[in-house]
Short mmCIF file of C-alpha atoms and ligand atoms in Angstrom, two decimals:
data_model
loop_
_atom_site.label_atom_id
_atom_site.label_comp_id
_atom_site.label_asym_id
_atom_site.label_seq_id
_atom_site.Cartn_x
_atom_site.Cartn_y
_atom_site.Cartn_z
CA MET A 4 -25.93 11.94 -16.23
CA ALA A 5 -24.63 8.78 -14.73
CA ARG A 6 -24.70 8.55 -11.25
CA ARG A 7 -21.32 9.34 -9.68
CA LYS A 8 -19.73 6.15 -8.06
CA ARG A 9 -19.50 5.91 -4.36
CA SER A 10 -16.27 7.27 -2.80
CA ALA A 11 -14.90 8.62 0.32
CA ALA A 12 -15.99 12.13 -1.03
CA ASP A 13 -19.43 11.37 -0.11
CA PHE A 14 -18.21 11.44 3.72
CA PHE A 15 -16.44 14.80 3.66
CA PRO A 16 -17.50 17.36 6.15
CA LYS A 17 -18.61 20.83 4.80
CA SER A 18 -16.15 23.00 5.86
CA ILE A 19 -12.58 21.22 6.01
CA SER A 20 -9.71 20.97 8.68
CA LEU A 21 -7.57 18.06 8.96
CA SER A 22 -8.98 17.30 12.28
CA ARG A 23 -12.52 17.26 10.96
CA LEU A 24 -11.51 15.28 7.84
CA ARG A 25 -9.96 12.96 10.48
CA ALA A 26 -13.20 12.62 12.41
CA ALA A 27 -15.20 12.16 9.20
CA ALA A 28 -13.09 9.41 8.02
CA GLU A 29 -14.22 7.38 11.06
CA ASP A 30 -17.47 7.15 9.45
CA CYS A 31 -16.23 6.45 5.80
CA ARG A 32 -18.34 3.65 3.84
CA GLY A 33 -16.77 4.71 0.57
CA CYS A 34 -15.89 1.11 -0.12
CA ASP A 35 -16.40 -2.22 1.44
CA LEU A 36 -13.16 -2.31 3.23
CA TYR A 37 -14.47 -0.94 6.63
CA LYS A 38 -16.59 -4.01 7.09
CA ASN A 39 -13.73 -6.17 8.38
CA ALA A 40 -11.72 -3.59 9.89
CA THR A 41 -11.50 -2.41 13.42
CA GLN A 42 -11.16 1.16 12.48
CA THR A 43 -10.09 4.02 10.24
CA VAL A 44 -6.45 4.70 10.31
CA PHE A 45 -6.16 8.15 8.85
CA GLY A 46 -2.76 10.12 8.55
CA GLU A 47 -1.01 11.86 11.24
CA GLY A 48 1.84 14.44 11.56
CA ARG A 49 2.64 17.68 11.75
CA ALA A 50 -0.28 19.84 10.05
CA ARG A 51 2.07 21.77 7.81
CA ALA A 52 4.56 19.29 7.24
CA PRO A 53 7.24 19.83 4.49
CA LEU A 54 7.21 15.96 3.65
CA MET A 55 4.30 13.53 3.38
CA LEU A 56 4.99 9.84 3.39
CA VAL A 57 2.13 7.66 1.80
CA GLY A 58 2.28 4.07 2.48
CA GLU A 59 -0.20 1.44 0.99
CA VAL A 60 -2.72 0.55 3.76
CA PRO A 61 -2.54 0.06 7.58
CA GLY A 62 -1.27 -3.56 8.70
CA ASP A 63 -2.58 -5.69 11.52
CA LYS A 64 -0.97 -3.79 14.51
CA GLU A 65 -2.01 -0.14 12.88
CA ASP A 66 -5.86 -1.75 12.52
CA ARG A 67 -5.88 -2.58 16.34
CA GLU A 68 -4.20 0.51 17.25
CA GLY A 69 -5.58 3.13 15.04
CA HIS A 70 -2.23 4.75 14.12
CA PRO A 71 -0.17 4.31 10.89
CA PHE A 72 3.17 2.84 10.79
CA VAL A 73 3.17 1.44 14.23
CA GLY A 74 4.13 -2.26 13.26
CA PRO A 75 7.11 -3.86 11.90
CA ALA A 76 7.21 -1.77 8.49
CA GLY A 77 6.83 1.30 10.57
CA THR A 78 9.65 0.43 12.95
CA LEU A 79 11.99 -0.07 10.04
CA LEU A 80 10.78 3.34 8.26
CA ARG A 81 11.53 5.28 11.52
CA LYS A 82 14.99 3.56 11.67
CA ALA A 83 15.56 4.48 7.95
CA LEU A 84 14.45 8.10 8.38
CA GLU A 85 16.74 8.51 11.48
CA GLN A 86 19.62 7.32 9.37
CA ALA A 87 18.86 9.67 6.39
CA GLY A 88 18.72 12.55 8.90
CA ILE A 89 15.08 13.28 8.51
CA SER A 90 13.09 14.30 11.72
CA LEU A 91 9.56 12.68 12.09
CA LYS A 92 8.69 16.42 13.47
CA ASP A 93 8.85 17.05 9.55
CA VAL A 94 6.84 14.65 8.41
CA TYR A 95 2.89 13.63 8.00
CA LEU A 96 2.36 9.72 7.50
CA THR A 97 -0.39 8.33 5.75
CA ASN A 98 -1.71 5.75 3.54
CA ALA A 99 -3.21 5.42 0.22
CA VAL A 100 -6.08 3.11 1.40
CA LYS A 101 -7.40 3.86 5.22
CA HIS A 102 -8.80 0.48 6.20
CA PHE A 103 -6.75 -2.81 6.99
CA LYS A 104 -7.31 -5.56 3.85
CA TYR A 105 -6.85 -9.01 5.18
CA ILE A 106 -7.50 -12.55 4.92
CA TRP A 107 -7.57 -15.35 8.06
CA ARG A 108 -4.92 -17.76 7.64
CA GLY A 109 -5.19 -19.87 10.68
CA LYS A 110 -5.32 -17.38 13.70
CA ARG A 111 -3.22 -14.59 11.65
CA ARG A 112 -4.58 -11.84 9.68
CA ILE A 113 -2.75 -11.90 6.42
CA HIS A 114 -2.32 -8.26 4.86
CA GLN A 115 -4.03 -8.30 1.21
CA LYS A 116 -3.06 -5.66 -1.42
CA PRO A 117 -6.22 -3.21 -2.03
CA LYS A 118 -7.93 -3.58 -5.40
CA ARG A 119 -7.90 -0.67 -7.82
CA THR A 120 -11.40 0.04 -7.06
CA GLU A 121 -10.75 0.29 -3.16
CA ILE A 122 -7.83 2.50 -4.19
CA VAL A 123 -9.74 4.82 -6.35
CA ALA A 124 -12.61 5.07 -3.68
CA CYS A 125 -10.36 5.97 -1.12
CA ARG A 126 -8.14 8.38 -2.81
CA PRO A 127 -10.35 11.74 -2.19
CA TRP A 128 -8.86 11.31 1.68
CA LEU A 129 -5.25 11.32 0.38
CA GLN A 130 -6.20 14.25 -2.09
CA GLU A 131 -7.42 16.11 0.78
CA GLU A 132 -4.72 15.56 3.31
CA ILE A 133 -2.36 16.84 0.57
CA GLU A 134 -4.57 20.03 0.16
CA LEU A 135 -4.57 20.69 3.87
CA VAL A 136 -0.84 19.73 4.69
CA ARG A 137 0.47 21.22 1.29
CA PRO A 138 3.86 19.21 1.85
CA GLU A 139 6.86 20.53 -0.34
CA LEU A 140 7.31 16.97 -1.32
CA VAL A 141 5.24 13.79 -1.30
CA VAL A 142 6.93 10.49 -1.01
CA ALA A 143 5.10 7.45 -2.31
CA LEU A 144 6.14 4.31 -0.30
CA GLY A 145 6.00 1.30 -2.73
CA SER A 146 4.08 0.98 -6.09
CA THR A 147 0.61 0.77 -4.72
CA ALA A 148 1.17 4.43 -3.33
CA ALA A 149 2.97 5.51 -6.44
CA GLN A 150 0.48 4.33 -8.69
CA THR A 151 -2.17 6.01 -6.69
CA LEU A 152 -0.39 9.40 -6.92
CA LEU A 153 1.21 8.94 -10.30
CA GLY A 154 -1.36 6.83 -12.29
CA ALA A 155 -1.61 2.94 -12.86
CA SER A 156 1.08 2.60 -15.56
CA PHE A 157 3.59 4.04 -13.09
CA ARG A 158 6.69 1.64 -12.82
CA LEU A 159 8.68 1.89 -9.73
CA THR A 160 11.72 0.09 -11.31
CA LYS A 161 11.91 2.84 -14.09
CA HIS A 162 10.96 5.91 -12.15
CA ARG A 163 12.06 5.08 -8.25
CA GLY A 164 13.89 8.29 -6.95
CA GLU A 165 12.67 10.94 -9.60
CA VAL A 166 10.66 14.01 -8.60
CA MET A 167 7.42 13.90 -10.77
CA GLY A 168 4.34 15.90 -11.11
CA SER A 169 0.82 14.35 -10.47
CA ASP A 170 -2.79 15.73 -10.45
CA LEU A 171 -2.74 15.34 -6.73
CA ALA A 172 0.50 17.30 -5.91
CA PRO A 173 3.19 19.08 -7.86
CA ARG A 174 6.10 17.27 -6.77
CA VAL A 175 6.14 13.27 -5.86
CA MET A 176 9.05 11.10 -5.49
CA ALA A 177 8.60 7.24 -5.30
CA THR A 178 10.56 4.49 -3.45
CA ILE A 179 10.16 1.14 -2.15
CA HIS A 180 7.92 0.23 0.49
CA PRO A 181 9.71 -0.51 3.98
CA SER A 182 8.01 -3.91 3.96
CA ALA A 183 9.84 -4.86 0.82
CA ILE A 184 13.07 -4.61 3.06
CA LEU A 185 11.40 -7.43 5.72
CA ARG A 186 10.79 -9.59 3.02
CA ALA A 187 14.11 -9.70 1.72
CA PRO A 188 15.44 -13.57 1.11
CA ASP A 189 18.49 -13.24 3.32
CA GLU A 190 20.68 -10.81 5.44
CA ARG A 191 22.94 -9.82 2.60
CA ALA A 192 19.81 -8.51 0.47
CA ARG A 193 18.09 -7.10 3.51
CA HIS A 194 21.06 -5.00 4.37
CA GLN A 195 21.65 -3.82 0.48
CA ALA A 196 17.69 -2.92 0.45
CA MET A 197 17.81 -0.99 3.65
CA ALA A 198 21.10 0.70 2.42
CA ASP A 199 19.55 1.63 -0.89
CA PHE A 200 16.11 2.98 1.12
CA VAL A 201 18.29 5.04 3.06
CA ALA A 202 19.97 6.48 -0.03
CA ASP A 203 16.57 7.51 -1.52
CA LEU A 204 15.41 9.17 1.89
CA LYS A 205 18.64 11.23 1.57
CA ARG A 206 17.93 12.40 -1.61
CA VAL A 207 14.51 13.41 -0.26
CA ARG A 208 16.16 15.24 2.41
CA ALA A 209 18.19 17.20 -0.05
CA GLU A 210 15.20 17.96 -2.35
CA LEU A 211 13.58 19.56 0.94
CA ARG A 212 16.54 21.30 1.69
CA GLY A 213 17.18 22.90 -1.89
CA ARG A 214 13.73 24.12 -1.81
CA ARG A 215 14.23 25.66 1.38
CA SER A 216 17.30 27.70 0.76
CA PRO A 217 16.58 31.29 -0.89
N1 LIG B 28 2.34 -0.48 5.78
C1 LIG B 28 1.65 0.40 5.19
O1 LIG B 28 1.45 0.71 3.94
N2 LIG B 28 1.15 1.49 5.84
C2 LIG B 28 0.94 1.47 7.27
O2 LIG B 28 0.49 2.19 7.94
C3 LIG B 28 1.72 0.17 8.13
C4 LIG B 28 2.25 -0.92 6.97
FE1 LIG B 29 -13.63 4.63 3.06
FE2 LIG B 29 -11.02 4.11 2.20
FE3 LIG B 29 -12.29 2.91 4.05
FE4 LIG B 29 -12.90 2.46 1.66
S1 LIG B 29 -10.85 2.02 2.69
S2 LIG B 29 -14.44 2.81 3.50
S3 LIG B 29 -12.61 4.36 0.79
S4 LIG B 29 -11.76 5.04 4.35
#
């Protein structure tokens, strides 16, 4: 039999809880991204959160501080959640890839999109987070997270806002990444992108409420 490819699963603890999983991920060498990053940035939030939000990869600030979504995209995400009436207490926040990927530009570390092989190598952590948290709904933020959860052929432009099934979770919805709002070309576009993002999150909230009522 062909040797199984290296992945994060090689670093799982024997008996699994969220805290043991997080501790084990600190030593992950499932792909090469650990080499240039400061630390693993694992998911955080309520253990049995009804909602799991999945980003792409930690950024510069996340890498230095060790927590997901603590930089500019995270600030925007929190603002949008608040506007949509979603409490952070109901959320588990994580990323498709757990180590910061970047290139140096002068003195700045510029975020790089993870490669397909890195996403696949890191996916076992996300898979296990989903199994342990058991959220009612997983929301993919941006196409990297969406393709991780829904397959490489998933197109955000076609299926944004739809609740879909995936092998990792029964109910997944994809929307934009908050950093896309930061990249909007002007104030008007930024405003519109934020309004659309908040509208998606309101739909997320309605989905959760819909499931909770008898
Ligand atoms: N962008 C992400 O996708 N994740 C983070 O944690 C921060 C920025
Ligand atoms: Fe492991 Fe993921 Fe980090 Fe790669 S990016 S070393 S698979 S935790």
